Amino acid sequence: MDAVVRTPSHLAAPLVHRLFRDPVRPPVFSEPVPGLVAWHGRDASATEDDVHRTAADLVHLAAERHAAPTAELAPVVDVLARTLLAIAQVDVTDADAVRLGPQDYARRLRGAVQGADRELSPDAAWFHDALLVSVCLHVLHHLVRRSPYLQRHLAGRAGRIAQLVDLGDAEAAARQPERSQQDAAFEAEYAQWVARRYGWLTIVGVDFPNAPDRWPLEETYLSLEAEERSGGVAGAEDEQRTVLLADRALEDHERVLLRGGAGSGKTTLVQWLAVAAARQGSRVPFVLPVRRFAREGFPAPDDFLHAVRHPLADRAPEGWVVRTLLSGRALLLVDGIDEAPEKARGELRDRLRRLLRVFSGNGCLVTSRPSAVSDGWLSGGGLAEEDFVELSLAPMSRDQVTRFIRDWHSAARLDEQSRSPGARERAALDEYEQRLLHSVRIYRELRQLATNPLMCGLICALNRDRAGSLPSGRKELYDAALEMLLQRRDPERDVLYADDVRLQQSTRERLLQKLAHAMLEEDASELTRERAVGILDAALPAMPAARAQGDGAKIFRHLLHRTGLLRERSGESVDFVHRTFQDYLAAKEIVARGRFPTLVDHAHQSEWEEVIRMAAAHARPEECSQFLERLLAAAPGLRRPQINHRRLMAAACLDHVTELDPAVQRLVHERTKNLVRPTTEPAARGLGWVGPIVLELLPDPGQVPDDRQALLLAITATRVQDDAAIDYLVRLRSRSALPVRTELARGWRHFDTERYAHEIIAHLDQDGLYFPVADTAELAALRELGGRPRIQVAGVMRAEELLAGLSPGQLTHLWLNAELPDTDVSWLSGFPRLRVLRVNPRLPRVRNVPDGVEITA
């Protein structure tokens, strides 16, 4: 007979739940619950007969999975029922029970039942006692899950109970046949569904007249770069910055936390990985958008498909997900941890780490916005096998932007050709493409916006829509996009009578603002259909033009199908096609309602940063002045870092306002000038997001004698990503300290290549300095300067590009710090002076190294 009795939670939990009635009080208990259950009277959670039936179900469930004495099951049922009835008799609160743990709690209940041992044979008594421990485990798990008090105050005990449940589920699943024909057939069907569902890329804003809203992923996917940073001081020899192809990250690392800003391509990468795994059959991908289960908590394996409302959920063989995890063939793609409420992220993380501890060997990618979780957030507390490698998606390089624009227009021409044999529209697309490529190279504002796939796709669509006339600012870009999607989308697609609702752009936009604002206030990334309809019903009485068109349900359908900004999930919930649009519209609604105090209350939270910037851009001058003054005012309830964050947000807003009282501008400068004296590298990097205004607040680098402080100033200024920073950095270019020179050399990817090369790179002392090149534009600029003896390849480039761009007469040291598409480096024989090849140990091993070249790590 087995040493223990394991009962899977998906079978035991519903039976245990019968014994407990949900409390009348709210589920946020401020103290332990003294009376767990009652079997008699008005407040009875179950009757004695109910308890007996539940005991019988538990006994027969366990007997099917263990070598139980079947002839004695009836006496075991009787004894177990009496033992469970003792729950109401022993003087134990829910907190006491959790502290005891399943074995001691079972012992306490068993001690309250007299003479039970004499009624059962030794084998039957053992079976009863082992089953009782299993049942008590599920009882305690039920108590913990319904009580935030226990989760908060007994976190260690609660975590151990959840882990024991996971282990029980894993061991129970291991008893099942390895991979049945039923599993194999379903897995094949599931893989086909994944390839169909995620094999298409939606580029927001790409909505030509009579054109599809999606493109084949294989034709339009852009392989982005991700950076892994480790080691010591920036610029020091022990610092490592490895540039990897993001879609290959899971080939070398089992667990990855990938950070990236809004629109940086995180979700598209998830789609690409899911489709690749499904088609290759190497792993079974489970795409888990956090917004689907943010409030309910990270789902148990058997609930994966139901939690994301997968259409095949009801057809999956029982235990299929668990068996897949046990085989180590699963790929968990947890997308958007930042879309869970901040207070829920810790619990999601703990549940995920427990699951990966139980089901080891499975791949896992977690995506997040950069500031939503701290460094080391998914570390294993010193256990290397539980740690996540942390990567950051790099902004698109100039080469990648060029490729994206060309691929986008190629796809558009193919679509145009499929719909019309005429050449006029295709010729126009050729002209728009060349004009846009020229504009991106020439105009700084456009270059700063085109740094991720979302913005590039939007810029391409607007460039085509506006015949090559593009807005220059972020707010103006979104205004133009909304005009295209909300006002001109249907008429230009010849879709004039899809429904009988006729609304102007301003009305559509205000209604969408209501939905976006509700999501922001409720800290939700989606709304149920009922909630969305309710919001619209509440708004319609104040909007006569919209109210005359129909009720909330009708208006909801119109906005969903005719604006291109909303999408519905399995008919149950709705969200915005991208979080950026949600933030932008929510900011407009807050300004329209005059809810600036709400913005002030949340200004210390990173997830509100974009909303606050855009609210400042929309606010009228007097409103903006008052808003910024509130951000700068005292905040007794906040900690010092939160107060500083609020004040820096005030400085960041200056870059977006059109008109502002000069006295308020001076006040912002006065209150923030002492905040821009960074003392650590993370603080210095964090100042970059404030924008160009920070350059006016930083100290004069010529007055800073200390090289360490000069390095911190260089780190901040190179991350401002405005060409105005070049004028500031010029005053640091004569520094001899290697870390300062390294930071200045590394920073040129954020600026105009030619100007930065001539004003900064050309003046840096070459002694011991590796000059980084991230794309062919930087490679060409460096070659025009005569080349350099030490080059660091800091971007993914092909061998022929490096061979054409590097200077054979100069190169003595080459540092490969980015993936090469081909590890064969025999082409290095074309560089006769090359003596040292430095290869980042995190990259694949190179081969065919020429004789006489020393390889170092």
Short mmCIF file of N, CA, C and O in Angstrom, two decimals, residues 669-678 697:
data_model
loop_
_atom_site.label_atom_id
_atom_site.label_comp_id
_atom_site.label_asym_id
_atom_site.label_seq_id
_atom_site.Cartn_x
_atom_site.Cartn_y
_atom_site.Cartn_z
N HIS A 669 11.44 74.00 -11.63
CA HIS A 669 12.91 73.95 -11.64
C HIS A 669 13.45 74.02 -10.21
O HIS A 669 14.38 73.27 -9.85
N GLU A 670 12.90 74.90 -9.41
CA GLU A 670 13.40 75.09 -8.05
C GLU A 670 13.20 73.85 -7.19
O GLU A 670 14.09 73.44 -6.44
N ARG A 671 12.02 73.21 -7.32
CA ARG A 671 11.70 72.06 -6.47
C ARG A 671 12.36 70.76 -6.93
O ARG A 671 12.38 69.79 -6.18
N THR A 672 12.84 70.75 -8.16
CA THR A 672 13.39 69.49 -8.67
C THR A 672 14.90 69.54 -8.90
O THR A 672 15.51 68.50 -9.15
N LYS A 673 15.50 70.74 -8.80
CA LYS A 673 16.92 70.83 -9.15
C LYS A 673 17.80 69.98 -8.24
O LYS A 673 18.83 69.46 -8.68
N ASN A 674 17.39 69.81 -6.98
CA ASN A 674 18.20 69.01 -6.06
C ASN A 674 17.92 67.52 -6.18
O ASN A 674 18.56 66.71 -5.51
N LEU A 675 16.91 67.15 -6.99
CA LEU A 675 16.59 65.73 -7.17
C LEU A 675 17.42 65.10 -8.27
O LEU A 675 17.41 63.89 -8.43
N VAL A 676 18.07 65.94 -9.06
CA VAL A 676 18.83 65.42 -10.18
C VAL A 676 20.32 65.46 -9.87
O VAL A 676 21.14 65.92 -10.67
N ARG A 677 20.65 65.01 -8.68
CA ARG A 677 22.05 64.78 -8.31
C ARG A 677 22.18 63.30 -8.01
O ARG A 677 22.21 62.88 -6.86
N PRO A 678 22.18 62.45 -9.04
CA PRO A 678 22.15 61.01 -8.81
C PRO A 678 23.36 60.54 -8.01
O PRO A 678 24.48 61.01 -8.22
N LEU A 697 18.58 70.96 -15.36
CA LEU A 697 18.69 70.84 -13.91
C LEU A 697 20.00 70.18 -13.48
O LEU A 697 20.42 70.34 -12.32
#
